[in-house]
XYZ file of N, CA and C in Angstrom:
324
model
N 104.615 -11.474 -45.821
C 106.035 -11.642 -45.394
C 106.575 -12.881 -46.137
N 107.154 -12.718 -47.260
C 107.636 -13.854 -48.035
C 108.953 -14.406 -47.597
N 109.634 -13.705 -46.706
C 110.960 -14.175 -46.276
C 110.897 -15.032 -44.991
N 109.717 -15.419 -44.575
C 109.588 -16.281 -43.427
C 110.171 -17.640 -43.725
N 110.880 -18.231 -42.734
C 111.591 -19.491 -43.010
C 110.683 -20.664 -42.549
N 109.801 -21.067 -43.453
C 108.894 -22.144 -43.179
C 109.636 -23.505 -42.931
N 110.698 -23.722 -43.711
C 111.475 -24.931 -43.546
C 112.076 -25.059 -42.166
N 112.610 -23.982 -41.603
C 113.138 -24.013 -40.233
C 111.994 -24.255 -39.250
N 110.885 -23.573 -39.440
C 109.732 -23.708 -38.547
C 109.259 -25.202 -38.551
N 109.146 -25.775 -39.748
C 108.727 -27.161 -39.820
C 109.731 -28.119 -39.144
N 110.999 -27.838 -39.312
C 112.083 -28.666 -38.702
C 111.958 -28.589 -37.178
N 111.677 -27.407 -36.631
C 111.514 -27.314 -35.171
C 110.319 -28.090 -34.732
N 109.282 -28.024 -35.455
C 108.050 -28.811 -35.142
C 108.335 -30.273 -35.162
N 109.042 -30.709 -36.228
C 109.417 -32.161 -36.304
C 110.255 -32.589 -35.129
N 111.229 -31.733 -34.728
C 112.051 -32.096 -33.591
C 111.260 -32.174 -32.278
N 110.332 -31.209 -32.112
C 109.463 -31.218 -30.937
C 108.630 -32.481 -30.889
N 108.033 -32.842 -32.025
C 107.208 -34.080 -32.060
C 108.020 -35.331 -31.771
N 109.269 -35.341 -32.303
C 110.193 -36.444 -32.038
C 110.461 -36.586 -30.565
N 110.711 -35.474 -29.923
C 110.946 -35.480 -28.465
C 109.718 -35.985 -27.701
N 108.569 -35.532 -28.111
C 107.327 -36.028 -27.438
C 107.185 -37.549 -27.648
N 107.446 -37.993 -28.844
C 107.354 -39.441 -29.084
C 108.386 -40.276 -28.274
N 109.560 -39.672 -28.142
C 110.618 -40.369 -27.338
C 110.263 -40.450 -25.886
N 109.487 -39.478 -25.385
C 109.048 -39.523 -24.007
C 108.062 -40.642 -23.785
N 107.387 -41.001 -24.891
C 106.571 -42.185 -24.889
C 105.239 -42.118 -24.154
N 104.843 -40.914 -23.737
C 103.599 -40.808 -22.917
C 102.335 -40.795 -23.817
N 102.475 -40.402 -25.057
C 101.303 -40.213 -25.902
C 101.369 -41.098 -27.118
N 100.219 -41.702 -27.483
C 100.119 -42.477 -28.671
C 100.073 -41.503 -29.868
N 100.837 -41.813 -30.907
C 100.929 -40.983 -32.038
C 99.581 -40.751 -32.715
N 98.643 -41.747 -32.592
C 97.389 -41.684 -33.213
C 96.379 -40.749 -32.482
N 96.824 -40.222 -31.293
C 95.938 -39.359 -30.491
C 95.700 -38.064 -31.239
N 94.476 -37.521 -31.036
C 94.129 -36.198 -31.516
C 94.152 -35.247 -30.376
N 94.650 -34.039 -30.631
C 94.746 -32.994 -29.579
C 94.070 -31.738 -30.029
N 93.809 -30.852 -29.063
C 93.468 -29.476 -29.391
C 94.760 -28.701 -29.418
N 95.129 -28.209 -30.589
C 96.374 -27.541 -30.794
C 96.207 -26.048 -30.452
N 97.125 -25.562 -29.624
C 97.079 -24.099 -29.246
C 98.318 -23.435 -29.917
N 98.014 -22.394 -30.631
C 99.089 -21.617 -31.322
C 99.050 -20.174 -30.783
N 100.227 -19.559 -30.691
C 100.370 -18.213 -30.239
C 101.078 -17.334 -31.264
N 100.618 -16.105 -31.392
C 101.154 -15.124 -32.344
C 101.340 -13.808 -31.658
N 102.542 -13.198 -31.892
C 102.856 -11.939 -31.292
C 102.652 -10.813 -32.321
N 102.101 -9.704 -31.898
C 101.930 -8.609 -32.829
C 103.253 -7.831 -33.116
N 103.322 -7.441 -34.394
C 104.416 -6.596 -34.829
C 103.911 -5.232 -35.159
N 104.754 -4.397 -35.790
C 104.323 -3.071 -36.211
C 103.146 -3.217 -37.193
N 102.116 -2.477 -36.951
C 100.948 -2.494 -37.860
C 100.096 -3.732 -37.778
N 100.237 -4.490 -36.716
C 99.414 -5.723 -36.558
C 97.936 -5.392 -36.505
N 97.145 -6.118 -37.159
C 95.695 -5.928 -37.229
C 95.006 -7.089 -36.516
N 94.771 -6.947 -35.213
C 94.229 -8.051 -34.409
C 92.844 -8.469 -34.885
N 92.016 -7.513 -35.251
C 90.638 -7.834 -35.684
C 90.689 -8.651 -36.980
N 91.475 -8.259 -37.937
C 91.574 -8.943 -39.192
C 92.203 -10.382 -39.043
N 93.192 -10.461 -38.167
C 93.803 -11.702 -37.947
C 92.864 -12.665 -37.240
N 92.145 -12.185 -36.231
C 91.214 -13.029 -35.507
C 90.087 -13.490 -36.420
N 89.591 -12.588 -37.248
C 88.491 -12.901 -38.190
C 88.935 -13.986 -39.140
N 90.153 -13.856 -39.706
C 90.633 -14.834 -40.718
C 90.868 -16.237 -40.061
N 91.448 -16.187 -38.848
C 91.659 -17.482 -38.163
C 90.361 -18.124 -37.857
N 89.380 -17.393 -37.368
C 88.062 -17.900 -37.040
C 87.386 -18.518 -38.305
N 87.585 -17.907 -39.409
C 86.940 -18.438 -40.654
C 87.508 -19.805 -41.028
N 88.731 -20.167 -40.540
C 89.288 -21.481 -40.754
C 89.018 -22.424 -39.646
N 88.163 -22.081 -38.698
C 87.738 -22.990 -37.604
C 88.545 -22.815 -36.345
N 89.423 -21.877 -36.228
C 90.149 -21.649 -34.928
C 89.330 -20.894 -33.958
N 89.441 -21.281 -32.679
C 88.850 -20.448 -31.611
C 89.959 -19.497 -31.274
N 89.588 -18.187 -31.259
C 90.659 -17.137 -31.121
C 90.352 -16.270 -29.900
N 91.449 -15.927 -29.262
C 91.432 -14.978 -28.164
C 92.529 -13.927 -28.343
N 92.145 -12.657 -28.297
C 93.131 -11.600 -28.377
C 93.397 -11.087 -26.967
N 94.643 -11.189 -26.558
C 95.049 -10.819 -25.192
C 95.175 -9.308 -25.130
N 95.254 -8.747 -23.938
C 95.335 -7.320 -23.730
C 96.571 -6.715 -24.367
N 97.708 -7.535 -24.348
C 98.933 -7.053 -24.946
C 98.997 -7.241 -26.417
N 97.832 -7.687 -27.036
C 97.779 -7.885 -28.486
C 98.131 -9.280 -28.995
N 98.695 -10.122 -28.111
C 99.042 -11.471 -28.499
C 97.716 -12.205 -28.859
N 97.758 -13.054 -29.859
C 96.649 -13.819 -30.316
C 96.902 -15.295 -29.972
N 95.876 -15.912 -29.302
C 95.944 -17.363 -29.059
C 94.866 -17.977 -29.941
N 95.197 -19.006 -30.689
C 94.300 -19.703 -31.613
C 94.346 -21.164 -31.284
N 93.173 -21.798 -31.155
C 93.091 -23.215 -30.825
C 92.177 -23.877 -31.831
N 92.534 -25.184 -32.160
C 91.695 -25.966 -33.042
C 91.830 -27.391 -32.604
N 90.681 -28.062 -32.567
C 90.583 -29.453 -32.053
C 90.740 -30.452 -33.191
N 90.838 -31.754 -32.758
C 90.867 -32.852 -33.723
C 92.099 -32.921 -34.538
N 93.267 -32.431 -33.984
C 94.511 -32.424 -34.733
C 95.338 -33.664 -34.401
N 95.615 -34.501 -35.366
C 96.482 -35.732 -35.105
C 97.833 -35.272 -34.636
N 98.415 -35.902 -33.631
C 99.666 -35.591 -33.089
C 100.782 -36.167 -33.983
N 100.797 -35.752 -35.201
C 101.821 -36.199 -36.193
C 102.349 -34.957 -36.846
N 103.482 -35.106 -37.593
C 104.010 -33.905 -38.246
C 103.028 -33.362 -39.265
N 102.475 -34.198 -40.047
C 101.453 -33.758 -41.020
C 100.252 -33.024 -40.366
N 99.767 -33.618 -39.262
C 98.616 -33.073 -38.578
C 98.934 -31.678 -37.966
N 100.019 -31.629 -37.263
C 100.377 -30.322 -36.596
C 100.796 -29.350 -37.654
N 101.658 -29.716 -38.578
C 102.189 -28.753 -39.558
C 101.091 -28.188 -40.442
N 100.093 -28.983 -40.808
C 98.990 -28.427 -41.624
C 98.373 -27.234 -40.938
N 98.085 -27.360 -39.678
C 97.497 -26.254 -38.891
C 98.455 -25.104 -38.643
N 99.696 -25.505 -38.279
C 100.661 -24.474 -37.972
C 101.049 -23.589 -39.152
N 101.180 -24.258 -40.292
C 101.548 -23.508 -41.478
C 100.397 -22.587 -41.955
N 99.157 -23.116 -41.921
C 98.063 -22.326 -42.314
C 97.878 -21.081 -41.413
N 97.927 -21.290 -40.093
C 97.750 -20.233 -39.167
C 98.913 -19.202 -39.248
N 100.074 -19.695 -39.514
C 101.259 -18.799 -39.638
C 101.082 -17.901 -40.831
N 100.673 -18.456 -41.976
C 100.462 -17.683 -43.190
C 99.409 -16.588 -42.947
N 98.329 -16.974 -42.281
C 97.237 -15.997 -41.985
C 97.780 -14.907 -41.097
N 98.565 -15.248 -40.054
C 99.067 -14.278 -39.092
C 100.096 -13.371 -39.711
N 101.052 -13.869 -40.471
C 102.118 -13.064 -41.024
C 101.565 -12.002 -41.903
N 100.522 -12.257 -42.672
C 99.984 -11.298 -43.601
C 99.188 -10.228 -42.851
N 98.994 -10.366 -41.571
C 98.279 -9.403 -40.800
C 99.090 -8.841 -39.655
N 100.444 -8.925 -39.805
C 101.327 -8.309 -38.892
C 101.745 -9.019 -37.635
N 101.442 -10.359 -37.600
C 101.806 -11.188 -36.437
C 102.879 -12.193 -36.807
N 103.633 -12.605 -35.781
C 104.651 -13.693 -35.978
C 104.343 -14.831 -34.980
N 104.590 -16.079 -35.424
C 104.339 -17.189 -34.555
C 105.264 -17.217 -33.298
N 104.704 -17.645 -32.193
C 105.441 -17.716 -30.967
C 105.353 -19.096 -30.319
N 105.075 -20.062 -31.166
C 105.024 -21.447 -30.636
C 103.657 -22.087 -30.610
N 103.685 -23.360 -30.226
C 102.449 -24.133 -30.161
C 102.531 -25.122 -29.007
N 101.397 -25.609 -28.621
C 101.351 -26.626 -27.571
C 99.998 -27.269 -27.513
N 99.766 -28.068 -26.497
C 98.484 -28.743 -26.368
C 98.393 -29.268 -24.929
N 97.161 -29.452 -24.557
C 96.909 -30.091 -23.249
C 96.875 -31.562 -23.519
N 97.518 -32.351 -22.680
C 97.497 -33.803 -22.883
C 96.140 -34.330 -22.732
N 95.740 -35.210 -23.689
C 94.379 -35.760 -23.657
C 94.173 -36.730 -22.475
């Protein structure tokens, strides 16, 4: 899916991280376990998507409705840290029929 708007996605991530920083509760140097969610589209291949994400170190869970949750630890709570994982996982998911549905983390 070459028409995905990565620039918009990265801008939303930057805005979210800015809001987190403004709340002032977390040190920017903190590392988190990043949780990403992907929704299935037509022809989505859950098995292939889960296998590819797992090969890059993500812990993957496929929900009954087909949604995929992927988590990876040791991610710096910075734009570079989050975006590196978000972009990689998005590329993997898009080529297997999934679209990103956001990310989050449990506060350390």
